[in-house]
Short mmCIF file of C-alpha atoms and ligand atoms in Angstrom, two decimals:
data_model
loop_
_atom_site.label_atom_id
_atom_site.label_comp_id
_atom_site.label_asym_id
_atom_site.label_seq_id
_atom_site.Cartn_x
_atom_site.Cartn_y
_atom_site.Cartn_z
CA UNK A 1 -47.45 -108.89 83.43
CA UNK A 2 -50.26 -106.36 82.00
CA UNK A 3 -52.26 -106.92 79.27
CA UNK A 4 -52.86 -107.56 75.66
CA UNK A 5 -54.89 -107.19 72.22
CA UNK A 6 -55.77 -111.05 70.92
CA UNK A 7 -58.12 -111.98 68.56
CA UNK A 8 -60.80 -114.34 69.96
CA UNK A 9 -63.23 -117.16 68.73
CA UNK A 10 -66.64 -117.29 70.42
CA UNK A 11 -68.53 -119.35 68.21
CA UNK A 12 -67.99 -120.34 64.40
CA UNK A 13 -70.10 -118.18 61.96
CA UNK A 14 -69.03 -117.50 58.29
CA UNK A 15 -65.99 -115.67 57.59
CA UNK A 16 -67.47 -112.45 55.84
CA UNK A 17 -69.67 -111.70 59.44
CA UNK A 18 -66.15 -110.89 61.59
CA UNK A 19 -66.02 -114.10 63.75
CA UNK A 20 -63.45 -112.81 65.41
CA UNK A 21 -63.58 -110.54 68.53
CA UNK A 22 -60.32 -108.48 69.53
CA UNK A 23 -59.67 -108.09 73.40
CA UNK A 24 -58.10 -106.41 76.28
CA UNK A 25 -56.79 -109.98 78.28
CA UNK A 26 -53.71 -110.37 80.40
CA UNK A 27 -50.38 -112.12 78.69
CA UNK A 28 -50.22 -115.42 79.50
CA UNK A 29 -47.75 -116.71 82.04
CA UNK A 30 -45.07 -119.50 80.53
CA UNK A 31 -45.49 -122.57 82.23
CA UNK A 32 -41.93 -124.82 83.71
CA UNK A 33 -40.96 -125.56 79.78
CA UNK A 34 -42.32 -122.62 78.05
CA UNK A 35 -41.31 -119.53 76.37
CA UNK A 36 -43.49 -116.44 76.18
CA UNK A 37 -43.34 -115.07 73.10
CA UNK A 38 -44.05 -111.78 71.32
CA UNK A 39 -45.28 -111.74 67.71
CA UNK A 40 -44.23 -110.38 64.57
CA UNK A 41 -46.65 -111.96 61.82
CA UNK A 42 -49.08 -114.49 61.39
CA UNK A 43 -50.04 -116.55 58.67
CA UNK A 44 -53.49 -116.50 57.82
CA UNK A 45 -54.31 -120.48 56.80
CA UNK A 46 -57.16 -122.25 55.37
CA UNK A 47 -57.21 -123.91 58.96
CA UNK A 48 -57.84 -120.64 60.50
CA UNK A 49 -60.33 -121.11 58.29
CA UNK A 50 -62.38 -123.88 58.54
CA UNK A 51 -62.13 -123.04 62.58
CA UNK A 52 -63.68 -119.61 62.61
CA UNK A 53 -66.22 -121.22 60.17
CA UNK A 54 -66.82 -124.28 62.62
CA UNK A 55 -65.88 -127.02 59.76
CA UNK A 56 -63.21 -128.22 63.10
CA UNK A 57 -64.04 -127.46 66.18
CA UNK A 58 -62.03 -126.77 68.87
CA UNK A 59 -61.88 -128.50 72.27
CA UNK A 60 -63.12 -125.14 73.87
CA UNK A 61 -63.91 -121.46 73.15
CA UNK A 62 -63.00 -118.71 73.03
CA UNK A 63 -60.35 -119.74 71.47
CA UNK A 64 -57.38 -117.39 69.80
CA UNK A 65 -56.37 -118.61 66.39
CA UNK A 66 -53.06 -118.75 64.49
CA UNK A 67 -50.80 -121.28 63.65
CA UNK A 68 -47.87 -119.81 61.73
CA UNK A 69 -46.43 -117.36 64.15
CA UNK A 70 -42.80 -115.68 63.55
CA UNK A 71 -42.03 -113.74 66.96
CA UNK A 72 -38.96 -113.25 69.35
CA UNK A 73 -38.53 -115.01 72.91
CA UNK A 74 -39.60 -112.38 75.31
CA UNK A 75 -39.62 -114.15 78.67
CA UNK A 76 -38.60 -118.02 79.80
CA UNK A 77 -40.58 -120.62 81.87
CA UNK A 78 -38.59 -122.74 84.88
CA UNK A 79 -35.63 -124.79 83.01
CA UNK A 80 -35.85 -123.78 79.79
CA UNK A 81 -32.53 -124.00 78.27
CA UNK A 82 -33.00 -125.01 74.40
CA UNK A 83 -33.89 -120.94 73.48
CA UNK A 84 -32.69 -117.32 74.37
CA UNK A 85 -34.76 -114.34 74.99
CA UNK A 86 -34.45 -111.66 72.37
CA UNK A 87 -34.05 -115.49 69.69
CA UNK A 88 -36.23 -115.22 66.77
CA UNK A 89 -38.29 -118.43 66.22
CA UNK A 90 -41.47 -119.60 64.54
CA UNK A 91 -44.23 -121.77 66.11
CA UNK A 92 -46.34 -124.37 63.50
CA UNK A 93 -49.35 -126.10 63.99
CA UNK A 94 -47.75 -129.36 66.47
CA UNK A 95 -48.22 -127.12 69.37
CA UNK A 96 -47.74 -129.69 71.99
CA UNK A 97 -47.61 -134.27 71.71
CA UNK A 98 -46.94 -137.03 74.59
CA UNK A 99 -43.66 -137.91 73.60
CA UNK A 100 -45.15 -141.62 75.02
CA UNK A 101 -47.41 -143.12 72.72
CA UNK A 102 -46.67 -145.64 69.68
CA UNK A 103 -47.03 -142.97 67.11
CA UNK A 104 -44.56 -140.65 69.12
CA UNK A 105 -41.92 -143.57 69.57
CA UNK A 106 -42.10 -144.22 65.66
CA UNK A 107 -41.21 -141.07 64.59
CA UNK A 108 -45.15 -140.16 63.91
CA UNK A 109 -45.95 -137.60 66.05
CA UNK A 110 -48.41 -135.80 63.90
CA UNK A 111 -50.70 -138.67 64.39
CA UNK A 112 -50.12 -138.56 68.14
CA UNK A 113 -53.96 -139.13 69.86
CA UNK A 114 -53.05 -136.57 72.52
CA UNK A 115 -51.15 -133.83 70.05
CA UNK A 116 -52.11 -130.65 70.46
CA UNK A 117 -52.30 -127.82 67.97
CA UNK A 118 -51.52 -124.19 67.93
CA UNK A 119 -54.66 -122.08 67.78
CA UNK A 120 -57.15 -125.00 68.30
CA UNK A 121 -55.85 -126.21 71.65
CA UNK A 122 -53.83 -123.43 72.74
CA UNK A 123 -53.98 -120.02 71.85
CA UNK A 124 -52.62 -118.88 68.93
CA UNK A 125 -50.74 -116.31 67.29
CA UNK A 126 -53.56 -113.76 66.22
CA UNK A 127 -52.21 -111.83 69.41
CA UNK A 128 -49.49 -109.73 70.75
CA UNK A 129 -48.19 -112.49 72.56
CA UNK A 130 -48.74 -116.24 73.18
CA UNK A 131 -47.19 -118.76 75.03
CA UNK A 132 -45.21 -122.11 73.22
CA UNK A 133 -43.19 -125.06 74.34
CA UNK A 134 -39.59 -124.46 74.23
CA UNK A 135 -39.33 -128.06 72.63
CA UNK A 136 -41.74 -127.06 69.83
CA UNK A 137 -40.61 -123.80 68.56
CA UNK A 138 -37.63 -123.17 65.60
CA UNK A 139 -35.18 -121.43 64.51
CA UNK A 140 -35.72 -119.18 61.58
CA UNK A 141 -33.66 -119.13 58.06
CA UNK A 142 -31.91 -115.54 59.18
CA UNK A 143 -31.81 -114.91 55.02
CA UNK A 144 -36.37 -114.79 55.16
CA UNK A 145 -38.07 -111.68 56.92
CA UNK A 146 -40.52 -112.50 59.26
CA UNK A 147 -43.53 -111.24 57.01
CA UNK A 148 -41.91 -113.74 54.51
CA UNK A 149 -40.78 -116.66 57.07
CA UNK A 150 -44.73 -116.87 58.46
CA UNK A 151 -45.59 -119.05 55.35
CA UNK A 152 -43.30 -121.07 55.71
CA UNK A 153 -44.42 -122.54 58.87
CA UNK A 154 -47.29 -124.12 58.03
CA UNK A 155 -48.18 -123.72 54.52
CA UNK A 156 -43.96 -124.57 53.96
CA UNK A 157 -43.57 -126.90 56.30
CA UNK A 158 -47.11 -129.32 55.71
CA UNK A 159 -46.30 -129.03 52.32
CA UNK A 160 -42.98 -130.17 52.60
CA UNK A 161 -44.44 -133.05 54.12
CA UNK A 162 -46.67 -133.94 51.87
CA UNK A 163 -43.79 -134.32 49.53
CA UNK A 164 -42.48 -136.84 52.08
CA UNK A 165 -45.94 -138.67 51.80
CA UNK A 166 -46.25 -139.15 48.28
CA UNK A 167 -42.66 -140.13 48.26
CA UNK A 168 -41.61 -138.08 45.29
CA UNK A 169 -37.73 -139.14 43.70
CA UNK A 170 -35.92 -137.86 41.72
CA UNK A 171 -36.53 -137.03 38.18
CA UNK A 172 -40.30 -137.84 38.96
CA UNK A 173 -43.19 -135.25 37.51
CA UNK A 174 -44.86 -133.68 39.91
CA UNK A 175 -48.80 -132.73 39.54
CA UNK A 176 -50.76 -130.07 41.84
CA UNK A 177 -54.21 -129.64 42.40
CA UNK A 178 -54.38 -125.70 43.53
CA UNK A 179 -51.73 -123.55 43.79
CA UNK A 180 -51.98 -121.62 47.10
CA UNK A 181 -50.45 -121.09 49.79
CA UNK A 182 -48.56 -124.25 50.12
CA UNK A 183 -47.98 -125.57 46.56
CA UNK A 184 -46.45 -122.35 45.57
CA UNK A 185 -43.50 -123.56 47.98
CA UNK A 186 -43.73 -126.60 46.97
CA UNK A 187 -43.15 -126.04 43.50
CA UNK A 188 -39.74 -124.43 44.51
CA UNK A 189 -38.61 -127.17 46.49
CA UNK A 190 -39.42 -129.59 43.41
CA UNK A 191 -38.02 -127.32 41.02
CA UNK A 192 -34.55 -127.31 43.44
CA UNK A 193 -34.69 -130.91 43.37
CA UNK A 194 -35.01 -130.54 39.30
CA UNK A 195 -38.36 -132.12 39.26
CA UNK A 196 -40.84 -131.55 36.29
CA UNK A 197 -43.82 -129.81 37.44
CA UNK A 198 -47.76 -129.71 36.15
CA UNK A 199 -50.11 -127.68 38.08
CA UNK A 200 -53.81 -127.31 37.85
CA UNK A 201 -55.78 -124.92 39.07
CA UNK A 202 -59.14 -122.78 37.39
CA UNK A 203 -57.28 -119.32 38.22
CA UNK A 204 -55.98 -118.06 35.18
CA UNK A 205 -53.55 -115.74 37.43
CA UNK A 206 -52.67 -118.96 39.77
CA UNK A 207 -51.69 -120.75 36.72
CA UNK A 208 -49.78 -117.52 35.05
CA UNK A 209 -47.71 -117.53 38.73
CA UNK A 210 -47.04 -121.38 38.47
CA UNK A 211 -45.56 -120.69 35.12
CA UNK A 212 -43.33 -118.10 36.81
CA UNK A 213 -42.77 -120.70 39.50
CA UNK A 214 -41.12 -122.89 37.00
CA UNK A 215 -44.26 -124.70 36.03
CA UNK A 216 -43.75 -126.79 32.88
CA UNK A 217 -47.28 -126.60 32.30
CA UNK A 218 -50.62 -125.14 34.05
CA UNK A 219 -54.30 -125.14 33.04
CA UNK A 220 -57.45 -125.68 34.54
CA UNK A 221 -58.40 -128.88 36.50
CA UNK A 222 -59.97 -130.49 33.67
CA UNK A 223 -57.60 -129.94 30.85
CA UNK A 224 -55.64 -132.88 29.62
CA UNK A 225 -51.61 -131.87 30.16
CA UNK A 226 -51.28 -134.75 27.79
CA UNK A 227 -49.13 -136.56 29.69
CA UNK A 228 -49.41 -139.08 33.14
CA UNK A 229 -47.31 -137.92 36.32
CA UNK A 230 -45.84 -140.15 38.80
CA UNK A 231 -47.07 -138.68 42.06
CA UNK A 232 -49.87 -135.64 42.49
CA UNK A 233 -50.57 -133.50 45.18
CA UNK A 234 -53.74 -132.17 46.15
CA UNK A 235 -54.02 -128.90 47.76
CA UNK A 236 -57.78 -127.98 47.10
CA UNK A 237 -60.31 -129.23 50.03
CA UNK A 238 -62.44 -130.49 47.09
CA UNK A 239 -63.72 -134.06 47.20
CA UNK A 240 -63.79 -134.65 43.40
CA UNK A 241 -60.24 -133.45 42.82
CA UNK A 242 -59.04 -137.19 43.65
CA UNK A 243 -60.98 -138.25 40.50
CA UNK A 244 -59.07 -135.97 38.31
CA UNK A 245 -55.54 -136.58 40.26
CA UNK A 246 -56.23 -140.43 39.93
CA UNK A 247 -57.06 -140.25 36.18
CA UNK A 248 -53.74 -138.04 35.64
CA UNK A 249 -51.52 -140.87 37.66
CA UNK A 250 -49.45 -143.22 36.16
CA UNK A 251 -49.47 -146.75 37.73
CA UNK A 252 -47.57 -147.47 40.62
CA UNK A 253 -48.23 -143.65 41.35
CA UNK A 254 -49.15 -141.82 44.74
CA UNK A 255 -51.85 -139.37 45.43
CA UNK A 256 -51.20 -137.15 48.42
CA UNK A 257 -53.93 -134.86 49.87
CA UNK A 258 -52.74 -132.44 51.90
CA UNK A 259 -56.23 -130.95 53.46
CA UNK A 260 -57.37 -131.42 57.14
CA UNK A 261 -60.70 -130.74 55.87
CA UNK A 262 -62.11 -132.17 52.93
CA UNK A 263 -65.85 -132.43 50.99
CA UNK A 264 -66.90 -135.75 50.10
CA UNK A 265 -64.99 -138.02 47.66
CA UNK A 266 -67.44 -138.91 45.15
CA UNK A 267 -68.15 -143.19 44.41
CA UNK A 268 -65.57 -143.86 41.98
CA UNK A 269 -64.75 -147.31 39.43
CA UNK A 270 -61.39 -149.20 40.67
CA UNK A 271 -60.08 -148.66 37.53
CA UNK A 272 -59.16 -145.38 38.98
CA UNK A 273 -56.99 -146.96 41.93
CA UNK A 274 -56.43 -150.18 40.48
CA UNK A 275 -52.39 -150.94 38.87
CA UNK A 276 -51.16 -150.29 42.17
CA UNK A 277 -51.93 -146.64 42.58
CA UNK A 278 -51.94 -145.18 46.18
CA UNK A 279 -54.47 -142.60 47.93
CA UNK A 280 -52.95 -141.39 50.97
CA UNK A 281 -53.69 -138.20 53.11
CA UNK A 282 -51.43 -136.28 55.00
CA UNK A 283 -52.16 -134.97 59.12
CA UNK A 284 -50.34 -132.23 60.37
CA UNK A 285 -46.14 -132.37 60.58
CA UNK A 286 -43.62 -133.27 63.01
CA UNK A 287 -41.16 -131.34 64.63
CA UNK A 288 -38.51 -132.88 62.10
CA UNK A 289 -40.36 -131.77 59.35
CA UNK A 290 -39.82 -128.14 60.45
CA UNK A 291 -36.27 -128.67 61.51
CA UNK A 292 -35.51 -130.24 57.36
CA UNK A 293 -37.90 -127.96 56.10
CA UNK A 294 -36.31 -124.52 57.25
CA UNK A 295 -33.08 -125.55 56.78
CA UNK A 296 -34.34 -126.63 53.28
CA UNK A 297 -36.06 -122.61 53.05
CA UNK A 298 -32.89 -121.01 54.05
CA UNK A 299 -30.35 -122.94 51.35
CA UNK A 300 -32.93 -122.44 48.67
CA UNK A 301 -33.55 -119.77 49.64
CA UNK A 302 -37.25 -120.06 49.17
CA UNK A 303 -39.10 -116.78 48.30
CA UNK A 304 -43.03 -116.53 49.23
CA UNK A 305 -45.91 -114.43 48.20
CA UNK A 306 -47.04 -113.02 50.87
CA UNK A 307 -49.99 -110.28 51.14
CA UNK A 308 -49.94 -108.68 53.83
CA UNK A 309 -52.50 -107.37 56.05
CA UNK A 310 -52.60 -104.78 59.12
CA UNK A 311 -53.38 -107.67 61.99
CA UNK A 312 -56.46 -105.64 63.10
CA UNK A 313 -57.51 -106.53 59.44
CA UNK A 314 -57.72 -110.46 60.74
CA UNK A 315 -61.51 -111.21 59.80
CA UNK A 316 -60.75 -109.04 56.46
CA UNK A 317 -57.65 -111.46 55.70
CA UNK A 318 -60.07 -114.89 56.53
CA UNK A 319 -62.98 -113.34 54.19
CA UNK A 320 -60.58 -112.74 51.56
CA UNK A 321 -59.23 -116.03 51.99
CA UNK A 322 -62.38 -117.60 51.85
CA UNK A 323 -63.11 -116.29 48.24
CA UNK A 324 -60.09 -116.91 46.79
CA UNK A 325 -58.47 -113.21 46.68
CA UNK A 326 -55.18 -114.29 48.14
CA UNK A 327 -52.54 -114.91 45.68
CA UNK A 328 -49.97 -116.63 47.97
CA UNK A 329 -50.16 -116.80 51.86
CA UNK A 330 -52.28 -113.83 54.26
CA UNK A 331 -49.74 -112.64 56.54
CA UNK A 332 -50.86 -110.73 59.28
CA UNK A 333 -48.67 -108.48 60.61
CA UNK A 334 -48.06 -106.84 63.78
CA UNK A 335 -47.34 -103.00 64.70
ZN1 ZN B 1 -52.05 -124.07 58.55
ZN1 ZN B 2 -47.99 -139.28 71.54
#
């Protein structure tokens, strides 16, 4: 079917030396179940991340990343009925699960031990095309752009998730830990549930655009908001956030890290957990936490920051990302 332009992982190296290699190689052929798909825009994610930079390492190399892919349904494999060609759909990070083990049965398979992951398993969306499961891929809100709907699908939908985790209710307050990417939709979705928010984070322009958010307070991680929260939500990869986020918690509260990745939690006193506090993490999403999620996106309807970036700019888009110049969610887009 001729060829195309795709980003490529060799070998991790640091973001700022252009890990990433763009080549001539043929489109991929959808297997009996797949859809071939052509790409719009990617989201650039801290993921992408910590892959090019070797922090997770991929079952093989070279490896194509991108995990938030909005794109149409260009071709379909044998006995695929569930999509249309021409259908506009997004692809998250569950690229591919069993469907047979425990986890799987119980409604949990993000923590399936054969799940597979777009742009760590498979090839991602850093590409002109890529190839999906026709079981795995979604419908987009039709009221979000596809530079705008990329967030959604990983930063959106994990966050969403993590939400689910921490088992927020009603009328409980809400804290973040960093406001990227993820919590910035997060903050809407608590906000349309009428949730009172507090977010920390150092950047005086991240905690200007909570405030914008609906953000009933922001200030830097070690500022006392002068007042506990019932749950709190971490969204920075930093070990000695769940100090702070413990020390902020009321009793009985939940702590929710959403971070594959994570430096090391520093020795802390019980006191910190003890009264019945939880610490729980949260891996990857299921497929119905996409399918809630984006219907969720499209009532609200959710608006993200996006900055967008030519897609030749990829290793541009992960260096930025890497120093904290995004405000929002990297979007690459396509020509
Ligand atoms: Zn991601
Ligand atoms: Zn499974």
């Amino acid at each position: 079917m001729g060829t195309m332009k795709a980003w490529r992982l060799y070998q991790p190296r640091p973001a700022e030396t252009s890990p990433l290699v763009l080549e001539e190689v043929p489109v991929p052929e959808p297997e009996p179940g797949q859809v071939l798909l052509k790409v719009h825009a990617c989201g650039v994610c801290h993921t992408d991340l910590h892959t090019v930079e070797g922090e997770i390492r991929p079952p093989r190399y070279p490896i194509t990343p991108g995990h938030q892919v909005v794109a149409t349904v260009e071709a379909l494999g044998l006995g695929v009925t569930q999509v249309q060609v021409g259908q506009r759909v997004g692809v998250t990070w569950l690229y591919h699960t069993c469907g047979q083990c425990d986890f799987c049965r119980r409604g949990l398979e993000n923590l399936c031990p054969r799940a597979q992951f777009a742009g760590f398993h498979a090839d991602g969306g850093y590409a002109e095309y890529m190839v999906a499961w026709a079981d795995y891929v979604f419908p987009l809100p039709e009221a979000v752009d596809d530079v705008h709907a990329a967030p959604l699908l990983c930063a959106g939908v994990i966050g969403y998730r993590t939400l689910r985790v921490a088992e927020v209710q009603s009328g409980d307050t809400v804290a973040l830990f960093g406001f990227g990417a993820s919590a910035h939709l997060v903050i809407q979705v608590l906000r349309y549930w009428g949730n009172r928010v507090l977010v920390f984070t150092r950047s005086p322009k991240r905690q200007e655009h909570a405030r914008q958010l609906g953000a009933a307070w922001a200030g830097h991680p070690q500022e006392d908001p002068g007042e506990r929260v019932d749950r709190a939500l971490i969204f920075a990869p930093a070990g000695e956030i769940v100090h702070r986020a413990l020390q902020v918690l009321r009793p009985g509260g939940t702590v929710a890290i959403n971070a594959i990745y994570m430096t090391p939690i520093p020795e802390m006193p019980y006191d910190l957990i003890y009264q019945e506090r939880g610490l729980r993490s949260v891996a990857n999403v299921t497929r119905q936490d996409a399918r809630d999620f984006l219907e969720l996106a499209g009532r609200l309807p959710i608006q993200t920051t996006v900055q967008p970036y030519n897609w030749r700019q990829a290793n541009e888009a992960l260096a930025d990302l890497k120093v904290g110049r995004i405000v929002g969610q990297a979007v690459l887009v396509m020509e």
